[in-house]
């Protein structure tokens, strides 16, 4: 490079005029020196930049790559309860529970007092449950739920099962609800009234057994069937040979994505009662009141229960109704006891009552604008509802009595997990007397 520069300088000198050759040569010399200084400065800058780039490249290649998330990494988050979930969702769990605190005041007619005594005002923890449910290895479901409201740990849903099975859909083994009655199968978290209707006395609840269930045709048709052994409140077999076969079939002849629907359902249960004895009894629709109809123990060789269901949702209005009959067969004449109810509600704040297609029951109400929640808090959801129910336990030699209840209620859903409810119940035991109940409940579940 220097040789090229000097060659250029000599050519410039030779081409220059003879006048002042020394001065001209000096000028060229100075220009070349300045040019060399600039070139050297540029070389230094380029060399430094290259050194920095090489250093960064070395550091980047030496640094370990960020590890990919392991599929068994567990994420913990809150979604209407504490939830756990692996990255691949193969393992999931939900820890939750519910607390329901009741207050009640009563007034009775003279005839009712004579038959059942004074009913004292009171308060109670109606339900206090803890629950863990989830999914393991993508296909194994489980649920463990106990109620501590009575002071003892009473078994509720305690089962393990398989999901997404071909043909049958799902299988559950353990202490589960038999598939019978819309009212009974709707969770106590999502009931409109404080208590289920009078005919619920004729519906089976939880027993030990095996349950098959599925939802098909875009979940517009559901079926469930199972075989069960009679068990007590602690999930223990009664050891008397009693068993049952129970099934339910439901359909949605009308359903749109906006939530409007018509639900129809039928259910049946064939039973061998425990110890060849069967008993039906019911309180008014107030848990702190005494039983007002009661068959006592009835000798029964076979028992058949039948049920029919109707429900509808149109905008903020909804309707629900059932008829349940129990036919007892024994050494004497057949005895047939039955009951029905009709209940309806309306959301003053415009919500619609949610419906769970996969299990064909009503679901959790979520206010459009919850109280004191989020950046745009609102009034919560307000609902008014009324119900008429009847239960007749008189049939042949069975004189269990007949009761009719009229219930009115107001619900204030502060948010999806919290509710305050007030119910008024007028209950009449035919040919005896009547009782009035005013009740309030504070609900919280997660």
Coordinates of C-alpha atoms in Angstrom, one line a residue:
X1 CA 0.0 0.0 0.0
X2 CA 2.9 2.4 0.9
X3 CA 4.6 1.6 -2.5
X4 CA 1.4 2.5 -4.3
X5 CA 1.2 5.8 -2.5
X6 CA 4.8 6.8 -3.4
X7 CA 4.2 5.9 -7.0
X8 CA 1.3 8.2 -7.0
X9 CA 3.4 10.9 -5.4
X10 CA 6.2 10.6 -8.0
X11 CA 3.8 10.8 -10.9
X12 CA 2.3 13.9 -9.4
X13 CA 5.7 15.4 -8.9
X14 CA 6.8 14.7 -12.5
X15 CA 3.6 16.1 -13.9
X16 CA 3.9 19.3 -11.9
X17 CA 5.5 22.4 -13.5
X18 CA 9.2 23.2 -12.8
X19 CA 8.3 26.2 -10.8
X20 CA 8.8 25.7 -7.0
X21 CA 9.5 22.0 -7.1
X22 CA 10.5 21.8 -3.5
X23 CA 7.4 23.4 -2.2
X24 CA 5.2 21.2 -4.5
X25 CA 6.9 18.0 -3.2
X26 CA 6.4 19.1 0.4
X27 CA 2.7 19.7 -0.2
X28 CA 2.3 16.3 -1.7
X29 CA 4.2 14.8 1.2
X30 CA 1.9 16.4 3.8
X31 CA -1.2 15.2 1.9
X32 CA 0.1 11.7 1.9
X33 CA 0.8 11.8 5.6
X34 CA -2.7 13.0 6.4
X35 CA -4.2 10.4 4.2
X36 CA -2.2 7.7 5.9
X37 CA -3.3 8.9 9.3
X38 CA -7.0 8.7 8.3
X39 CA -6.5 5.3 6.8
X40 CA -4.8 4.1 10.0
X41 CA -7.6 5.5 12.1
X42 CA -10.2 3.8 10.0
X43 CA -8.2 0.5 10.3
X44 CA -8.2 0.9 14.1
X45 CA -11.9 1.5 14.3
X46 CA -12.7 -1.4 12.0
X47 CA -10.3 -3.7 14.0
X48 CA -12.0 -2.7 17.3
X49 CA -15.4 -3.3 16.0
X50 CA -14.4 -6.7 14.7
X51 CA -12.9 -7.5 18.0
X52 CA -16.2 -6.7 19.8
X53 CA -18.3 -8.7 17.3
X54 CA -16.0 -11.7 17.8
X55 CA -16.3 -11.4 21.6
X56 CA -20.1 -11.3 21.4
X57 CA -20.2 -14.3 19.1
X58 CA -17.9 -16.2 21.5
X59 CA -20.1 -15.3 24.5
X60 CA -23.3 -16.2 22.7
X61 CA -22.0 -19.6 21.6
X62 CA -20.7 -20.3 25.0
X63 CA -23.9 -19.5 26.9
X64 CA -26.3 -22.5 27.4
X65 CA -29.6 -22.3 25.6
X66 CA -32.7 -21.7 27.7
X67 CA -34.2 -25.1 28.5
X68 CA -37.6 -25.9 27.0
X69 CA -40.5 -26.2 29.5
X70 CA -40.7 -29.7 30.8
X71 CA -44.1 -31.3 30.2
X72 CA -44.3 -32.2 33.9
X73 CA -43.7 -28.6 35.1
X74 CA -46.7 -27.7 37.3
X75 CA -48.5 -24.4 37.0
X76 CA -50.6 -23.1 39.9
X77 CA -53.3 -20.5 39.3
X78 CA -56.8 -19.4 40.5
X79 CA -59.9 -20.0 38.5
X80 CA -62.9 -20.3 40.8
X81 CA -60.7 -22.4 43.1
X82 CA -57.0 -23.3 43.3
X83 CA -55.9 -25.2 40.2
X84 CA -52.8 -27.1 39.3
X85 CA -51.8 -28.0 35.8
X86 CA -48.8 -29.5 33.9
X87 CA -47.6 -27.9 30.7
X88 CA -49.0 -30.7 28.6
X89 CA -52.3 -30.7 30.7
X90 CA -51.9 -34.4 31.3
X91 CA -52.2 -33.8 35.0
X92 CA -54.7 -31.4 36.5
X93 CA -56.2 -30.8 39.9
X94 CA -58.8 -28.4 41.5
X95 CA -58.9 -27.8 45.2
X96 CA -62.2 -26.3 46.3
X97 CA -65.1 -26.4 48.7
X98 CA -68.3 -24.7 49.8
X99 CA -69.7 -23.1 52.9
X100 CA -73.5 -22.4 53.3
X101 CA -74.7 -20.7 56.5
X102 CA -78.5 -20.6 57.2
X103 CA -80.8 -18.6 59.4
X104 CA -84.5 -19.5 59.8
X105 CA -87.6 -18.2 61.7
X106 CA -90.9 -20.2 61.9
X107 CA -94.5 -19.8 62.8
X108 CA -97.0 -22.6 62.9
X109 CA -100.8 -23.1 63.0
X110 CA -102.3 -24.7 66.1
X111 CA -102.9 -28.0 64.3
X112 CA -99.3 -28.2 63.2
X113 CA -98.1 -27.5 66.8
X114 CA -100.3 -30.2 68.1
X115 CA -98.9 -32.7 65.6
X116 CA -95.3 -31.7 65.5
X117 CA -94.7 -29.4 68.5
X118 CA -93.2 -25.9 68.5
X119 CA -90.5 -25.4 65.8
X120 CA -87.8 -23.2 67.1
X121 CA -86.0 -20.5 65.2
X122 CA -82.5 -21.4 64.5
X123 CA -79.2 -21.2 62.5
X124 CA -76.9 -23.8 61.1
X125 CA -73.9 -24.5 58.9
X126 CA -75.9 -26.3 56.2
X127 CA -72.9 -27.5 54.2
X128 CA -69.1 -27.3 54.9
X129 CA -67.3 -29.3 52.3
X130 CA -63.7 -29.7 51.1
X131 CA -63.0 -31.2 47.7
X132 CA -60.1 -32.3 45.4
X133 CA -60.8 -33.3 41.9
X134 CA -58.7 -33.7 38.8
X135 CA -57.2 -35.6 35.9
X136 CA -54.2 -37.9 35.8
X137 CA -52.4 -39.3 32.7
X138 CA -55.0 -37.4 30.5
X139 CA -57.7 -40.1 30.9
X140 CA -58.1 -40.9 34.7
X141 CA -60.4 -38.6 36.6
X142 CA -60.8 -38.5 40.3
X143 CA -62.9 -36.7 42.9
X144 CA -62.7 -36.7 46.7
X145 CA -65.3 -34.7 48.6
X146 CA -66.4 -34.7 52.2
X147 CA -68.9 -32.7 54.2
X148 CA -68.1 -31.7 57.8
X149 CA -71.3 -29.7 58.6
X150 CA -72.6 -32.4 61.0
X151 CA -69.3 -32.7 62.8
X152 CA -68.5 -36.0 61.1
X153 CA -66.7 -36.5 57.7
X154 CA -69.6 -37.7 55.5
X155 CA -68.7 -39.0 52.1
X156 CA -70.1 -37.2 49.1
X157 CA -68.5 -37.7 45.7
X158 CA -65.7 -40.2 46.2
X159 CA -64.7 -41.9 42.9
X160 CA -62.1 -42.6 40.3
X161 CA -63.0 -43.0 36.6
X162 CA -61.9 -43.0 32.9
X163 CA -62.9 -40.3 30.4
X164 CA -63.0 -40.3 26.6
X165 CA -63.6 -44.0 26.4
X166 CA -64.9 -45.3 23.0
X167 CA -68.7 -46.0 22.9
X168 CA -69.4 -45.5 26.6
X169 CA -67.8 -42.1 27.1
X170 CA -66.9 -42.2 30.8
X171 CA -66.8 -44.7 33.6
X172 CA -66.9 -43.9 37.3
X173 CA -66.4 -46.3 40.2
X174 CA -67.1 -45.3 43.8
X175 CA -69.6 -43.2 45.8
X176 CA -71.5 -41.3 43.2
X177 CA -75.0 -39.9 42.6
X178 CA -77.3 -42.3 40.8
X179 CA -78.5 -40.9 37.5
X180 CA -82.0 -39.9 38.5
X181 CA -83.8 -36.5 38.9
X182 CA -82.8 -33.1 37.4
X183 CA -83.1 -31.5 40.8
X184 CA -81.0 -34.1 42.6
X185 CA -78.2 -34.1 40.0
X186 CA -77.9 -30.3 40.0
X187 CA -75.2 -29.4 42.4
X188 CA -76.2 -27.9 45.7
X189 CA -73.9 -25.0 44.7
X190 CA -76.2 -24.1 41.8
X191 CA -79.7 -24.6 43.3
X192 CA -82.0 -21.6 43.0
X193 CA -83.8 -22.3 46.3
X194 CA -82.2 -23.1 49.7
X195 CA -83.6 -26.7 49.6
X196 CA -84.7 -29.1 46.8
X197 CA -88.4 -29.6 46.2
X198 CA -90.6 -32.0 48.2
X199 CA -90.5 -34.9 45.6
X200 CA -86.7 -35.1 46.1
X201 CA -87.6 -37.5 49.0
X202 CA -88.4 -40.1 46.3
X203 CA -85.2 -39.7 44.4
X204 CA -82.1 -41.8 45.2
X205 CA -78.9 -39.9 45.9
X206 CA -75.4 -41.2 46.3
X207 CA -74.5 -44.9 46.6
X208 CA -71.6 -47.2 45.9
X209 CA -71.5 -48.5 42.4
X210 CA -70.3 -48.3 38.8
X211 CA -71.6 -45.5 36.5
X212 CA -71.4 -45.3 32.7
X213 CA -72.2 -41.9 31.1
X214 CA -71.9 -40.2 27.7
X215 CA -73.0 -37.2 25.7
X216 CA -73.5 -37.5 22.0
X217 CA -74.9 -35.5 19.0
X218 CA -73.0 -32.4 19.9
X219 CA -73.9 -33.1 23.6
X220 CA -77.6 -32.7 22.8
X221 CA -78.3 -36.3 23.9
X222 CA -77.0 -37.7 27.1
X223 CA -77.4 -41.1 28.8
X224 CA -76.2 -42.5 32.0
X225 CA -76.7 -45.9 33.6
X226 CA -75.2 -47.8 36.5
X227 CA -75.5 -50.6 39.1
X228 CA -75.3 -49.7 42.8
X229 CA -75.2 -51.1 46.3
X230 CA -77.0 -49.4 49.1
X231 CA -74.6 -47.4 51.3
X232 CA -74.8 -45.0 54.2
X233 CA -73.6 -41.4 54.7
X234 CA -70.0 -42.6 55.1
X235 CA -70.0 -44.6 51.9
X236 CA -70.1 -47.9 53.7
X237 CA -72.0 -50.9 52.2
X238 CA -75.0 -51.8 54.2
X239 CA -74.1 -55.5 54.0
X240 CA -77.7 -56.6 53.4
X241 CA -77.7 -57.4 49.7
X242 CA -79.6 -54.4 48.7
X243 CA -78.8 -53.2 45.2
X244 CA -80.2 -51.0 42.4
X245 CA -80.0 -50.5 38.6
X246 CA -80.6 -46.9 37.6
X247 CA -80.6 -45.0 34.2
X248 CA -81.4 -41.6 32.8
X249 CA -81.9 -40.3 29.2
X250 CA -82.1 -36.6 28.3
X251 CA -82.4 -34.6 25.1
X252 CA -82.3 -31.0 23.9
X253 CA -85.0 -30.7 21.1
X254 CA -84.2 -27.0 21.0
X255 CA -80.9 -25.4 21.8
X256 CA -79.1 -22.3 20.4
X257 CA -75.7 -20.9 21.3
X258 CA -77.2 -17.9 23.0
X259 CA -78.4 -20.2 25.8
X260 CA -82.1 -20.7 24.9
X261 CA -83.1 -24.3 25.3
X262 CA -85.8 -26.9 26.0
X263 CA -84.7 -30.0 28.0
X264 CA -86.6 -33.2 28.3
X265 CA -85.6 -36.2 30.4
X266 CA -86.7 -39.6 31.7
X267 CA -85.2 -41.8 34.4
X268 CA -85.9 -45.2 35.9
X269 CA -84.6 -47.2 38.8
X270 CA -85.2 -50.8 39.8
X271 CA -84.3 -51.6 43.3
X272 CA -84.0 -54.4 45.9
X273 CA -84.5 -52.4 49.1
X274 CA -82.2 -53.0 52.0
X275 CA -83.6 -55.5 54.4
X276 CA -86.8 -55.7 52.3
X277 CA -87.8 -52.4 54.0
X278 CA -88.3 -49.0 52.5
X279 CA -89.1 -45.6 54.0
X280 CA -90.0 -42.2 52.5
X281 CA -90.2 -39.0 54.5
X282 CA -89.7 -35.2 53.9
X283 CA -89.4 -31.9 55.7
X284 CA -91.0 -28.7 54.4
X285 CA -88.5 -27.0 52.1
X286 CA -86.7 -25.8 55.2
X287 CA -83.9 -27.9 56.6
X288 CA -84.4 -26.8 60.3
X289 CA -88.1 -27.9 60.2
X290 CA -89.2 -31.4 61.3
X291 CA -90.4 -34.2 58.9
X292 CA -94.0 -33.6 58.1
X293 CA -94.7 -36.6 55.9
X294 CA -93.4 -40.1 56.7
X295 CA -94.4 -43.6 55.6
X296 CA -92.4 -45.3 58.3
X297 CA -90.7 -48.6 57.4
X298 CA -92.7 -50.4 54.7
X299 CA -92.2 -54.1 53.8
X300 CA -91.1 -54.0 50.2
X301 CA -89.7 -56.8 48.0
X302 CA -89.2 -54.7 44.9
X303 CA -89.2 -50.9 44.3
X304 CA -89.4 -49.1 41.0
X305 CA -88.9 -45.4 40.6
X306 CA -89.8 -43.4 37.5
X307 CA -89.2 -39.8 36.7
X308 CA -89.9 -37.3 34.0
X309 CA -88.1 -33.9 33.6
X310 CA -88.8 -30.7 31.7
X311 CA -86.7 -27.5 31.7
X312 CA -86.5 -24.4 29.5
X313 CA -84.5 -21.2 29.3
X314 CA -85.6 -18.2 27.2
X315 CA -83.6 -15.0 27.8
X316 CA -83.5 -14.2 31.5
X317 CA -86.5 -16.5 32.2
X318 CA -86.3 -20.2 33.1
X319 CA -88.6 -23.0 34.0
X320 CA -88.0 -26.4 35.6
X321 CA -90.4 -29.2 36.5
X322 CA -90.4 -32.9 37.5
X323 CA -92.7 -35.7 38.3
X324 CA -91.4 -38.7 40.4
X325 CA -93.3 -41.9 41.3
X326 CA -92.2 -44.9 43.4
X327 CA -94.0 -48.2 43.1
X328 CA -93.5 -50.6 46.0
X329 CA -94.3 -54.3 45.6
X330 CA -94.5 -56.7 48.5
X331 CA -96.7 -59.4 50.0
X332 CA -99.7 -57.1 50.1
X333 CA -101.2 -54.8 47.4
X334 CA -98.9 -52.5 45.4
X335 CA -98.3 -49.1 46.9
X336 CA -97.7 -46.1 44.6
X337 CA -96.4 -42.8 46.1
X338 CA -95.6 -39.7 44.0
X339 CA -94.8 -36.0 43.9
X340 CA -94.2 -33.2 41.5
X341 CA -93.0 -29.6 41.4
X342 CA -93.0 -26.6 39.1
X343 CA -90.5 -23.8 39.6
X344 CA -89.5 -20.7 37.5
X345 CA -87.3 -17.7 37.8
X346 CA -86.3 -14.5 36.2
X347 CA -83.0 -12.5 36.2
X348 CA -83.8 -8.8 36.8
X349 CA -80.3 -7.9 35.6
X350 CA -80.5 -9.8 32.3
X351 CA -78.4 -12.9 32.9
X352 CA -79.4 -16.3 31.6
X353 CA -79.4 -19.5 33.7
X354 CA -76.4 -21.5 32.4
X355 CA -76.9 -25.1 31.4
X356 CA -74.2 -27.8 31.4
X357 CA -74.8 -29.9 28.2
X358 CA -72.4 -32.8 29.1
X359 CA -74.3 -33.7 32.2
X360 CA -77.8 -32.1 31.4
X361 CA -78.2 -30.0 34.5
X362 CA -78.1 -26.3 35.4
X363 CA -74.7 -24.7 36.1
X364 CA -73.1 -21.7 37.9
X365 CA -74.6 -18.3 37.5
X366 CA -72.0 -15.6 36.6
X367 CA -73.1 -12.0 36.9
X368 CA -72.5 -9.7 34.0
X369 CA -71.0 -7.1 36.4
X370 CA -69.9 -8.4 39.8
X371 CA -70.1 -6.3 42.9
X372 CA -66.8 -4.7 43.9
X373 CA -64.9 -6.6 41.2
X374 CA -62.8 -5.3 38.3
X375 CA -62.6 -1.9 36.8
X376 CA -66.3 -1.6 36.1
X377 CA -68.1 -3.0 39.1
X378 CA -71.8 -3.4 39.0
X379 CA -74.9 -4.6 40.9
X380 CA -74.2 -8.3 40.6
X381 CA -77.0 -10.6 39.4
X382 CA -80.5 -10.4 40.9
X383 CA -83.0 -13.2 40.5
X384 CA -86.5 -13.8 41.7
X385 CA -88.1 -17.2 41.7
X386 CA -91.2 -19.2 42.8
X387 CA -92.0 -22.9 43.2
X388 CA -95.0 -25.1 43.9
X389 CA -94.4 -28.6 45.0
X390 CA -96.5 -31.5 46.2
X391 CA -95.7 -34.9 47.8
X392 CA -98.4 -37.6 48.4
X393 CA -97.2 -40.5 50.6
X394 CA -100.7 -42.0 51.0
X395 CA -101.3 -45.2 49.1
X396 CA -103.4 -48.1 50.3
X397 CA -102.2 -49.2 53.8
X398 CA -99.4 -46.6 53.7
X399 CA -100.6 -43.4 55.4
X400 CA -97.5 -41.2 55.2
X401 CA -99.5 -38.0 54.6
X402 CA -99.6 -35.4 51.9
X403 CA -97.8 -32.0 51.9
X404 CA -97.9 -29.0 49.6
X405 CA -95.3 -26.2 49.6
X406 CA -95.3 -22.7 48.1
X407 CA -91.8 -21.2 48.0
X408 CA -90.7 -17.7 46.9
X409 CA -87.1 -16.6 46.7
X410 CA -84.7 -13.8 45.9
X411 CA -81.1 -14.3 45.0
X412 CA -78.3 -11.8 44.9
X413 CA -75.2 -13.1 43.2
X414 CA -72.4 -10.8 44.2
X415 CA -69.9 -12.6 42.0
X416 CA -69.6 -16.2 40.6
X417 CA -68.6 -17.6 44.0
X418 CA -70.7 -15.6 46.5
X419 CA -74.5 -15.3 46.9
X420 CA -77.0 -14.1 49.5
X421 CA -80.5 -15.7 49.3
X422 CA -83.8 -15.2 51.1
X423 CA -86.7 -17.7 50.9
X424 CA -90.2 -17.7 52.2
X425 CA -91.9 -21.1 52.5
X426 CA -95.6 -21.8 53.2
X427 CA -96.0 -25.5 53.8
X428 CA -99.3 -27.3 54.5
X429 CA -99.6 -30.8 55.8
X430 CA -103.1 -31.8 54.6
X431 CA -105.6 -32.5 57.4
X432 CA -103.1 -31.3 60.0
X433 CA -101.9 -27.7 59.7
X434 CA -99.4 -25.4 58.2
X435 CA -96.0 -23.8 58.9
X436 CA -94.4 -20.6 57.6
X437 CA -90.6 -20.3 57.3
X438 CA -88.5 -17.2 56.5
X439 CA -84.9 -18.1 55.7
X440 CA -81.7 -16.6 54.6
X441 CA -78.4 -18.1 53.4
X442 CA -75.0 -16.9 52.7
X443 CA -73.2 -19.0 50.1
X444 CA -69.6 -19.3 49.1
X445 CA -68.1 -22.0 47.0
X446 CA -64.8 -22.3 45.0

